[in-house]
CSV table of C-alpha atoms in Angstrom, one decimal:
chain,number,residue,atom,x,y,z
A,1,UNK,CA,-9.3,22.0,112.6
A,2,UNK,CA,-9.9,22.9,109.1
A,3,UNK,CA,-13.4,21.7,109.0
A,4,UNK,CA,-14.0,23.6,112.3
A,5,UNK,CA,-13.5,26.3,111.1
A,6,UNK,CA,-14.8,26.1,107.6
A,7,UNK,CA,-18.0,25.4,109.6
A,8,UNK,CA,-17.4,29.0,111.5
A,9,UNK,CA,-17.1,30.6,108.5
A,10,UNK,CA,-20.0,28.7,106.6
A,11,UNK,CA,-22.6,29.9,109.3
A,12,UNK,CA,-21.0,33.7,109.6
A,13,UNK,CA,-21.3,34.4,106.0
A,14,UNK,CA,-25.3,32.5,106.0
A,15,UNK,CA,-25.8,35.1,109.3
A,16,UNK,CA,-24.6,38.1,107.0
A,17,UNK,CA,-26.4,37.0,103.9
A,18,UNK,CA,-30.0,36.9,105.8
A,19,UNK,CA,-29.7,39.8,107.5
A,20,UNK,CA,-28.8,41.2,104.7
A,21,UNK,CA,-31.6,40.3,102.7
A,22,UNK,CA,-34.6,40.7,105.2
A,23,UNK,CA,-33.1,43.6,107.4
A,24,UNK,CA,-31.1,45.7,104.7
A,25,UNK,CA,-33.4,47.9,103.8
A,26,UNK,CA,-33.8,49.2,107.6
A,27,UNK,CA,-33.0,53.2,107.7
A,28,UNK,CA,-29.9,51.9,110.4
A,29,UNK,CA,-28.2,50.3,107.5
A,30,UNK,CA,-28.2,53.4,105.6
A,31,UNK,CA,-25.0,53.6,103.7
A,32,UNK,CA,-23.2,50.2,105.5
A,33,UNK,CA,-22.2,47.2,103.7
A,34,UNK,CA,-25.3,45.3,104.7
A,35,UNK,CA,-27.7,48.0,102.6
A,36,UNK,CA,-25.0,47.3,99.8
A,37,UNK,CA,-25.6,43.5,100.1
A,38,UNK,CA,-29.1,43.7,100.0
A,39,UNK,CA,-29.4,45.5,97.3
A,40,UNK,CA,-27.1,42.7,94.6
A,41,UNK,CA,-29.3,40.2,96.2
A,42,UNK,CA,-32.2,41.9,95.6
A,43,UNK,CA,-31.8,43.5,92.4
A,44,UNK,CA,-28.1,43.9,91.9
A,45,UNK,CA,-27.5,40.0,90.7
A,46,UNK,CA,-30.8,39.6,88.6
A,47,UNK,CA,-29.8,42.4,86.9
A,48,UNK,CA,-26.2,41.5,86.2
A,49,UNK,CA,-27.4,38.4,85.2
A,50,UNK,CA,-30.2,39.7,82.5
A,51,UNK,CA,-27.1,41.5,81.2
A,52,UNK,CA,-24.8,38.8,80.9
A,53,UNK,CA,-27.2,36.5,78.9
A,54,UNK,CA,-28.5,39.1,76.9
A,55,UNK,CA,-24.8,39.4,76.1
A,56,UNK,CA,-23.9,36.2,75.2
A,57,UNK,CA,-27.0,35.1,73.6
A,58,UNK,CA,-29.0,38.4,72.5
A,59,UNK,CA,-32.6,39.0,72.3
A,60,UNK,CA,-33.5,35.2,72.2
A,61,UNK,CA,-31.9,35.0,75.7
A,62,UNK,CA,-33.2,37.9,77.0
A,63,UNK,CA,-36.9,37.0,75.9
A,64,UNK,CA,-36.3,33.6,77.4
A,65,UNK,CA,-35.6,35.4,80.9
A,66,UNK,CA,-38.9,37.5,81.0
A,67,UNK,CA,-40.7,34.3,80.0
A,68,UNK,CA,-39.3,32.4,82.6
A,69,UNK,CA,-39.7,35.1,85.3
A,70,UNK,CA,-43.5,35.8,84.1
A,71,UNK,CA,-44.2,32.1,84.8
A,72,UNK,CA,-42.0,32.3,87.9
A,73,UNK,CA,-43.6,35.2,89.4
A,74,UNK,CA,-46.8,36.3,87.3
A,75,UNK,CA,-48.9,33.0,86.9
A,76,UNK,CA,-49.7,30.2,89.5
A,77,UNK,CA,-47.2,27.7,89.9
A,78,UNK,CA,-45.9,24.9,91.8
A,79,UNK,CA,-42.1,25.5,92.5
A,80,UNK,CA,-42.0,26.6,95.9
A,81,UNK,CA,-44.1,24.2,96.7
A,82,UNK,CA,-42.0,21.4,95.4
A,83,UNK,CA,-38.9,23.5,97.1
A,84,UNK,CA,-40.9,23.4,100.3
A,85,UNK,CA,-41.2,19.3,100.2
A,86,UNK,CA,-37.6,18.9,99.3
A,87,UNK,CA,-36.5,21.4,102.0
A,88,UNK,CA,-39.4,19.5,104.6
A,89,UNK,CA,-38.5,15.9,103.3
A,90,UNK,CA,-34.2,17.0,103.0
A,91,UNK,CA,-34.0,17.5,106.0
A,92,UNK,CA,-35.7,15.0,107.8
A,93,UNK,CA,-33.8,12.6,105.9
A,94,UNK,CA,-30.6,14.3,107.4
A,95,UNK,CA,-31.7,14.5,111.1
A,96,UNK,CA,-33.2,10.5,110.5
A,97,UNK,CA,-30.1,9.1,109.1
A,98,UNK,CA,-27.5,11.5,111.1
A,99,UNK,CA,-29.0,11.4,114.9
A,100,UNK,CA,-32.0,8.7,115.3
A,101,UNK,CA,-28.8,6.1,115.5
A,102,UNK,CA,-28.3,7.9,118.9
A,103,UNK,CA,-32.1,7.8,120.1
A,104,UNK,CA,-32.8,6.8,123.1
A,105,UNK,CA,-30.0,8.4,124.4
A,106,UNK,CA,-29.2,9.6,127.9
A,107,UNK,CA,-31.6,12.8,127.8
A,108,UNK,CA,-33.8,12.1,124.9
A,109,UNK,CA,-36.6,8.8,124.8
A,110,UNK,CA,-37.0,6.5,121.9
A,111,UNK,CA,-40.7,8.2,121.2
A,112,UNK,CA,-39.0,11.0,119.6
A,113,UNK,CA,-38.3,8.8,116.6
A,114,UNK,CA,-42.2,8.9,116.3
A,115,UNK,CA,-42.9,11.8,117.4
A,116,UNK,CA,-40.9,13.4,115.3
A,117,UNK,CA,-42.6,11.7,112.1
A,118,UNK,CA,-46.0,12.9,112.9
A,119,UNK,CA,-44.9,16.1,114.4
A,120,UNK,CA,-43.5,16.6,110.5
A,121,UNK,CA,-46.4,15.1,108.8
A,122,UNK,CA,-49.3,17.7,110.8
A,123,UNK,CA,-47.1,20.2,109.4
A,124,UNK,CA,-47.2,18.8,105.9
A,125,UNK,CA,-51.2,18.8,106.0
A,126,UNK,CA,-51.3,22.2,107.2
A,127,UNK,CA,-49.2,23.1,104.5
A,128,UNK,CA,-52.0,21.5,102.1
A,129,UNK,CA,-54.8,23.1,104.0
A,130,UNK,CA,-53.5,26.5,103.4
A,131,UNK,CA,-52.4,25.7,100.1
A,132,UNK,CA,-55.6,24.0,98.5
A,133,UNK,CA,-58.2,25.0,100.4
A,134,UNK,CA,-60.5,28.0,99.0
A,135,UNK,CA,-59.6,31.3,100.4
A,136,UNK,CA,-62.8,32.8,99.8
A,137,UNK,CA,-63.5,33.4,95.9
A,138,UNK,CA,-66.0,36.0,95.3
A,139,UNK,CA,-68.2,35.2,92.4
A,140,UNK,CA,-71.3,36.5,91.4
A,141,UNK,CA,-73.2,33.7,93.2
A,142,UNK,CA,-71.9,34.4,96.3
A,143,UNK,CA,-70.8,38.0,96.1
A,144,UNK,CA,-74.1,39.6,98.1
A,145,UNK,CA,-72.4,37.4,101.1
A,146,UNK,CA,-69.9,39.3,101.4
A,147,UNK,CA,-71.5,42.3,100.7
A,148,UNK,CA,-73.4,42.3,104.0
A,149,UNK,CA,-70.1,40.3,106.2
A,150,UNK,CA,-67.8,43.3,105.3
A,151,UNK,CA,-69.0,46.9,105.1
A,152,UNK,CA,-67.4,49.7,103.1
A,153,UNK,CA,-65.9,52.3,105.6
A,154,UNK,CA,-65.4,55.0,103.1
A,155,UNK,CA,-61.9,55.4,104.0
A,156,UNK,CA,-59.8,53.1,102.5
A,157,UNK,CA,-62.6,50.6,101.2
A,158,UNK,CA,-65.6,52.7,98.8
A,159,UNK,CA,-68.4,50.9,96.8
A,160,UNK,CA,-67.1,50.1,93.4
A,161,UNK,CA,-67.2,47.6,90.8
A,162,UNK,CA,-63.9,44.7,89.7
A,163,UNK,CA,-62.9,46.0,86.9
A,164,UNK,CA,-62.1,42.2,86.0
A,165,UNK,CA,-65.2,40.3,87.6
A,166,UNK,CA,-67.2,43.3,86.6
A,167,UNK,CA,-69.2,42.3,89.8
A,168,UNK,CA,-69.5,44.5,93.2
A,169,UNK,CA,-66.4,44.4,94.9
A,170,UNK,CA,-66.9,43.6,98.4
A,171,UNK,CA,-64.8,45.6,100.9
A,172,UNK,CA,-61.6,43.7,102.2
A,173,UNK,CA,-61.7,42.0,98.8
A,174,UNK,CA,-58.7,42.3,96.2
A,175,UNK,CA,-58.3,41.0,92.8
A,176,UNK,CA,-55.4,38.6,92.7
A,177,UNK,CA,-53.5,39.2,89.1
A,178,UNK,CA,-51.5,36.0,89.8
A,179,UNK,CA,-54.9,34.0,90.5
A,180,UNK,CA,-57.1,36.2,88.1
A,181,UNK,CA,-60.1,36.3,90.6
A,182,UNK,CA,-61.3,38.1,93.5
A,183,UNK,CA,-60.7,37.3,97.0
A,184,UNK,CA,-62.9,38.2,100.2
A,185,UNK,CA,-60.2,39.9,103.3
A,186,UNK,CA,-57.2,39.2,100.9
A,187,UNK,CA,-54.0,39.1,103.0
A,188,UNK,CA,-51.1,38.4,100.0
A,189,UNK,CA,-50.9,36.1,96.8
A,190,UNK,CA,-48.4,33.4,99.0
A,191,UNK,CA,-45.3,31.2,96.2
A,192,UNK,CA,-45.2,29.2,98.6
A,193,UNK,CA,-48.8,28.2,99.2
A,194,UNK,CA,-49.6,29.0,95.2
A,195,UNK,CA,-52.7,30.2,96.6
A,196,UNK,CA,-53.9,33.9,97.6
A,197,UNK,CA,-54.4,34.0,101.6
A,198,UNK,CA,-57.7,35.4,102.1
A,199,UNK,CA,-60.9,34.6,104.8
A,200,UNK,CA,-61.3,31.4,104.3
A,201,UNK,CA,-57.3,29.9,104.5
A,202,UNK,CA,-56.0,32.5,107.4
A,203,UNK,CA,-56.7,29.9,109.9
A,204,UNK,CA,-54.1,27.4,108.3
A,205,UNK,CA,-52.0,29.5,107.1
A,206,UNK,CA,-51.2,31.1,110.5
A,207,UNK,CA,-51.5,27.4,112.0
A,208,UNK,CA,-49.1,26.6,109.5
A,209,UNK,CA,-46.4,29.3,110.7
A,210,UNK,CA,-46.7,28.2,114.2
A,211,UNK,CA,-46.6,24.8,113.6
A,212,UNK,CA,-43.7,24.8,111.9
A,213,UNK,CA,-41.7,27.4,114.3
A,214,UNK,CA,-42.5,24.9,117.2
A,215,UNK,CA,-41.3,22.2,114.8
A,216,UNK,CA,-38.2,23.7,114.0
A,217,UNK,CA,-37.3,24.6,118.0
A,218,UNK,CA,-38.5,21.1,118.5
A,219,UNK,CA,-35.7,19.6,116.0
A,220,UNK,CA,-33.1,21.8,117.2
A,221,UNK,CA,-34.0,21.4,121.2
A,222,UNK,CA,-33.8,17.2,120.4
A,223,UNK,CA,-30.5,17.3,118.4
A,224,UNK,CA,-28.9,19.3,121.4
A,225,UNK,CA,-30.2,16.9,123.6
A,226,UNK,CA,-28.8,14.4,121.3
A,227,UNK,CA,-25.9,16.0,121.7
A,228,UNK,CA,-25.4,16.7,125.5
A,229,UNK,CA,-25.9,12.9,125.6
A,230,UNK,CA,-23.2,12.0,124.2
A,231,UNK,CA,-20.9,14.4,125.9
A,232,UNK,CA,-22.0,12.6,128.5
A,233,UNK,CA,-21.6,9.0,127.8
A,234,UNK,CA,-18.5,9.6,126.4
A,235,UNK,CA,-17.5,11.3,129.6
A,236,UNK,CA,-15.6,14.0,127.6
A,237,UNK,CA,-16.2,16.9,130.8
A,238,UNK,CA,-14.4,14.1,133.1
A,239,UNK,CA,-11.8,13.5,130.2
A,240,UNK,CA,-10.8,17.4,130.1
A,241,UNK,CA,-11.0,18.3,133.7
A,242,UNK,CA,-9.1,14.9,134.9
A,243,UNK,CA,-6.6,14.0,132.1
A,244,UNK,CA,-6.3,17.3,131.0
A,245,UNK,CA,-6.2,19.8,133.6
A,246,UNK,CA,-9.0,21.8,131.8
A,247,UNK,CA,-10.5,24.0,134.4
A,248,UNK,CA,-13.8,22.7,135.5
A,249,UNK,CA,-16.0,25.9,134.6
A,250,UNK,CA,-18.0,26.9,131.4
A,251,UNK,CA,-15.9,29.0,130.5
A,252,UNK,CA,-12.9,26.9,130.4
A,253,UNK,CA,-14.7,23.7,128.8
A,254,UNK,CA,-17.1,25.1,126.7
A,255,UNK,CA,-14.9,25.8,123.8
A,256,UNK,CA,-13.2,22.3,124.3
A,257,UNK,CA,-16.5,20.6,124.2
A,258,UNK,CA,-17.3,23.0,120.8
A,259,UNK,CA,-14.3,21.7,119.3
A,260,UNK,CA,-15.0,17.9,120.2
A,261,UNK,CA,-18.3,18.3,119.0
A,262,UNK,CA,-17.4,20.4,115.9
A,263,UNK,CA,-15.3,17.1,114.9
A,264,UNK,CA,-17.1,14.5,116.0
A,265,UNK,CA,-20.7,15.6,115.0
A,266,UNK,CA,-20.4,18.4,112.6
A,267,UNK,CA,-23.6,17.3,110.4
A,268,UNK,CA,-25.5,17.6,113.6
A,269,UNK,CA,-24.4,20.9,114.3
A,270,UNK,CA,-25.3,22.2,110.9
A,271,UNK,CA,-28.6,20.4,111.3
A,272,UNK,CA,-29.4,22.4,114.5
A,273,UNK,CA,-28.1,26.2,113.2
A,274,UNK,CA,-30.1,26.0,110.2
A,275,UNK,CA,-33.2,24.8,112.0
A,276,UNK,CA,-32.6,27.4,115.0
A,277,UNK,CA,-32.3,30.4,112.0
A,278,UNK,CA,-35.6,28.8,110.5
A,279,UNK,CA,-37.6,28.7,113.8
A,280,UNK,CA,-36.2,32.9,114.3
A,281,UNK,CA,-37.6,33.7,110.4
A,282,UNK,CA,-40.9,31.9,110.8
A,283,UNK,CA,-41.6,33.0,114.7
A,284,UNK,CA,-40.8,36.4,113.2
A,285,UNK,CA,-43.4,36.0,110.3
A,286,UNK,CA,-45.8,34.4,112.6
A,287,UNK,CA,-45.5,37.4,115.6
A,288,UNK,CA,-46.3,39.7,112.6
A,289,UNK,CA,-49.1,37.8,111.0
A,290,UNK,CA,-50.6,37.1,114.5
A,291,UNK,CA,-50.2,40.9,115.3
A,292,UNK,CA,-52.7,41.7,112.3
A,293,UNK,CA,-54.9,38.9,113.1
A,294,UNK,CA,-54.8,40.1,116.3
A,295,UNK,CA,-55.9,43.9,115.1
A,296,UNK,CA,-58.3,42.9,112.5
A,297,UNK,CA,-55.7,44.0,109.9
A,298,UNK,CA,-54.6,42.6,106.4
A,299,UNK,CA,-51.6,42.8,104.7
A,300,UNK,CA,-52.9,44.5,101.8
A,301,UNK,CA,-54.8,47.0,103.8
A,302,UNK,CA,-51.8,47.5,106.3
A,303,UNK,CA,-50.0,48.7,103.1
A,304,UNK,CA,-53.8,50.5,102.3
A,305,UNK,CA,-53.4,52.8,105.2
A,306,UNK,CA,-49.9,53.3,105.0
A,307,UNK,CA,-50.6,55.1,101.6
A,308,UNK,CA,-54.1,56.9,103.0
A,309,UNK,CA,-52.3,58.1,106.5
A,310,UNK,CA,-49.3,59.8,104.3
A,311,UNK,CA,-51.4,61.5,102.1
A,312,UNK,CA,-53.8,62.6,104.7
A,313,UNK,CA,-50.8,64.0,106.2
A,314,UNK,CA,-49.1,65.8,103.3
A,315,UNK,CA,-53.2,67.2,102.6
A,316,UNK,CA,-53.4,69.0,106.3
A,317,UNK,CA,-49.5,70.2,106.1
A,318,UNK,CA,-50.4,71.7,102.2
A,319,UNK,CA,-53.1,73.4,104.3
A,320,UNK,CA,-51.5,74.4,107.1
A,321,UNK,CA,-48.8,75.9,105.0
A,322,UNK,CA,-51.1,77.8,102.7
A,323,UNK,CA,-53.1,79.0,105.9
A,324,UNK,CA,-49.8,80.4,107.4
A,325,UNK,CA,-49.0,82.1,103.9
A,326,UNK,CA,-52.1,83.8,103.8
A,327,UNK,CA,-51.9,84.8,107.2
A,328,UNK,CA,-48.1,86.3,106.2
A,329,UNK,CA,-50.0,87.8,103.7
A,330,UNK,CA,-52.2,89.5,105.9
A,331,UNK,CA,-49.7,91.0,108.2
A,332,UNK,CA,-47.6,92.6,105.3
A,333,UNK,CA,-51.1,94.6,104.3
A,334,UNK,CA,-51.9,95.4,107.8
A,335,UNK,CA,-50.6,98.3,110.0
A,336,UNK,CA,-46.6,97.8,110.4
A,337,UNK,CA,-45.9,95.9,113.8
A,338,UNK,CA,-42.8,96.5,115.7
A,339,UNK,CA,-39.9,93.9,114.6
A,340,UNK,CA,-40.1,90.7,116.0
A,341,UNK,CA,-37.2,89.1,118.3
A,342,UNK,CA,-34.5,87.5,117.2
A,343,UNK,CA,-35.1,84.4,120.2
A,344,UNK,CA,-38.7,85.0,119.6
A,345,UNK,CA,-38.8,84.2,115.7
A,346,UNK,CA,-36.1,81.4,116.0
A,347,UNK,CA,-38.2,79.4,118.7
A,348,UNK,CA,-41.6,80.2,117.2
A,349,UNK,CA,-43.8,76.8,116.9
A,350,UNK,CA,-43.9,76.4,113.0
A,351,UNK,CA,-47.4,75.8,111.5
A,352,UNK,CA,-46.7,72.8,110.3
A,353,UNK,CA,-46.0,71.4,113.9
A,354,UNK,CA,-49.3,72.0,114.7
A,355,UNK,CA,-50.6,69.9,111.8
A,356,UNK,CA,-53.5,67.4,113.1
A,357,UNK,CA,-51.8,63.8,113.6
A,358,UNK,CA,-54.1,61.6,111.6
A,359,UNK,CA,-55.4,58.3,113.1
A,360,UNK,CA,-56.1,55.1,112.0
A,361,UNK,CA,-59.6,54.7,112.4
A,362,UNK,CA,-60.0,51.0,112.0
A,363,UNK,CA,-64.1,49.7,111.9
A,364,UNK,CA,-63.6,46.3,111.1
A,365,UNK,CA,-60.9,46.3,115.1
A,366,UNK,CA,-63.5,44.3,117.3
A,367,UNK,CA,-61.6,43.6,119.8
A,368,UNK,CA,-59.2,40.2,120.8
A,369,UNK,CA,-61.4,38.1,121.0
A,370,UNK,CA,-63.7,38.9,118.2
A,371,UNK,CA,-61.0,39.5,115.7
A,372,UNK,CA,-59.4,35.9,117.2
A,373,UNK,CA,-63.0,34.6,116.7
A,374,UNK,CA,-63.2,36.2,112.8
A,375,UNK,CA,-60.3,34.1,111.8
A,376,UNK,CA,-60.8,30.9,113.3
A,377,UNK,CA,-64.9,31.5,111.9
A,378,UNK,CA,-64.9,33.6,108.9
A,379,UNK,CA,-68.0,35.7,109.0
A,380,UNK,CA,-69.0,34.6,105.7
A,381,UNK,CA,-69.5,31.1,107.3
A,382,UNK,CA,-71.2,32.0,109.7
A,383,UNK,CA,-73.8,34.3,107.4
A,384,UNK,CA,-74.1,31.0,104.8
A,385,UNK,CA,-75.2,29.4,108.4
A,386,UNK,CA,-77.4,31.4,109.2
A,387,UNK,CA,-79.4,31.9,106.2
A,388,UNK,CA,-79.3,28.3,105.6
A,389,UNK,CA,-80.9,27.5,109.1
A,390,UNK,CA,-83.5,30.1,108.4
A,391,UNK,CA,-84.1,28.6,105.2
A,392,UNK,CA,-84.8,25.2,106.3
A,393,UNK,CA,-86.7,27.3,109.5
């Protein structure tokens, strides 16, 4: 019973620790526990922990800290991808040695033990697609191609020059700090890739997120198969209802059969929770990255017109407000008018209201298939194509 419920507990506190740290910086959390969490995970610990070296072992330990998190997080390097082999590798050393004993098994056929294996290993060459594959450097060689595959729309992308390339900066391009180069319809610099996501990796990187949320709802769909079978050939349902005088109903046997299970099969369980909280993260991240494939949209320039629609905004209220001044202005230096009403002045439509909402204006939004059809082609490939064929034409 104790491990029952040290298994409860285990996957309450995992529940509260990740929505914590992905959801506690919604405006709901305001003020609750979860916003408080979030923020020690976030910030709180790391900087606890700076203090406490720097505490016990001074400046050298300190130093030793910012060198370590500069090589962590400001330079190229392979440690989430080494974490993302152990994780991938773990666990299907976990799931072999814990539940292929029990396959074939009364719902699940013995071709999951190889279906399983490859099912893992096209997610491990997606992950190397997305991670080594070029994501569309810009260099001076090449940098007139994506000059004419991505026009400058003057709102949030202008003709200018890298400051670090010193070459034209194509629009949709960023320069990577972590990767030191330019990058043609840069999404985000990915750890776990240790490669930018730009327009020529989007394909496998998105591949790569669906891929591996079907895997994951694949692994925990088989281990509760695995599981129902051997409620089953152990007859435990027949076990409570006839010896036991449990009453035949979900309600009445499912927490018995929790509990049997729980005892019995407790790695398994594990196994199946952690891999149904992966599949909710990743369909998460893929739903969103699909969303902005889906709208012709970046990362970097969703965060681009965040910036540009709030300062629009702020620009027409200034206006609107100095236009209503002036107007206030003008009726003091006029002819006195009689006294306004009370109701009248207290349900008056306030200039600012009638601000002009600004829109996203979005040139590079082709429509489904077209934006669908960008991704899976990048249009720089297709441009190299075509100048190529007319070459050799």
């Amino acid at each position: 019973m104790e491990v029952q419920w040290i298994l409860v507990c285990h996957g309450l506190v995992t529940l509260l620790v990740l929505v914590s740290f992905l959801c506690g910086q919604w405006p709901i959390f305001d003020g609750t526990p979860i916003q408080r969490i979030n923020h020690f995970l976030t910030f709180g610990a790391y900087d606890y922990f700076q203090r406490f070296v720097g505490f016990v072992f001074g400046a050298r330990g300190t130093n030793a800290i910012a060198s370590a998190e500069y090589f962590c997080c400001d330079r190229p390097n392979p440690i989430l991808q080494i974490m993302y082999f152990a994780i991938v590798g773990g666990t299907y050393y976990l799931v072999a040695t814990s539940s292929f004993r029990y396959i074939p098994g009364y719902y699940i056929s013995e071709i999951h033990r190889y279906a399983s294996l490859f099912a893992v290993g096209v997610g491990v060459l997606l992950f190397l697609l997305a991670s080594f594959s070029d994501p569309g450097t810009v260099k001076a060689d090449n940098v007139s191609l994506y000059l004419s595959a991505y026009p400058h729309d003057n709102i949030i992308y202008s003709e200018k020059d890298c400051s670090t390339c010193k070459i034209p900066k194509p629009a949709r391009s960023k320069h990577c700090s972590i990767c030191d180069r330019c990058v043609a319809r840069f999404d985000h610099h990915c750890g776990w890739m240790n490669n930018c996501i730009g327009e020529r990796n989007t394909r496998y990187f998105i591949a790569f997120l669906l891929w591996h949320t079907l895997l994951c709802i694949y692994g925990t769909v088989a281990i509760g198969l695995i599981l129902a079978g051997q409620v089953k050939e152990f007859k435990v349902i027949d076990i409570l209802t006839v010896y036991y005088g449990i009453d035949n109903s979900f309600r009445g046997l499912t927490p018995h059969v929790v509990q049997w299970l729980l005892g019995a099969y407790n790695t398994q369980i594990l196994l199946m929770v952690f891999l149904a909280i992966v599949s909710l993260l990743l369909g998460g991240f893929f739903g969103y990255h699909a969303k902005l494939c889906l709208t012709n949209t970046t990362t970097n320039e969703t965060f681009k017109w965040q910036d540009y629609i709030s300062w629009q905004r702020k620009l027409n209220e200034a206006r609107a407000s100095s236009a209503a001044l002036k107007a206030s202005i003008n009726g003091t230096d006029s002819e006195r008018k009689p006294p306004e009403s009370k109701w009248r002045a207290i349900f008056r439509r306030s200039p600012l209201k009638e601000v002009d909402v600004v829109v996203k204006n979005n040139m590079y939004n082709k429509g489904f298939f077209q934006n669908s059809l960008e991704v899976i082609v990048p249009l720089s490939t297709r441009q190299l194509a075509s100048r190529t064929k007319s070459k050799s034409g």
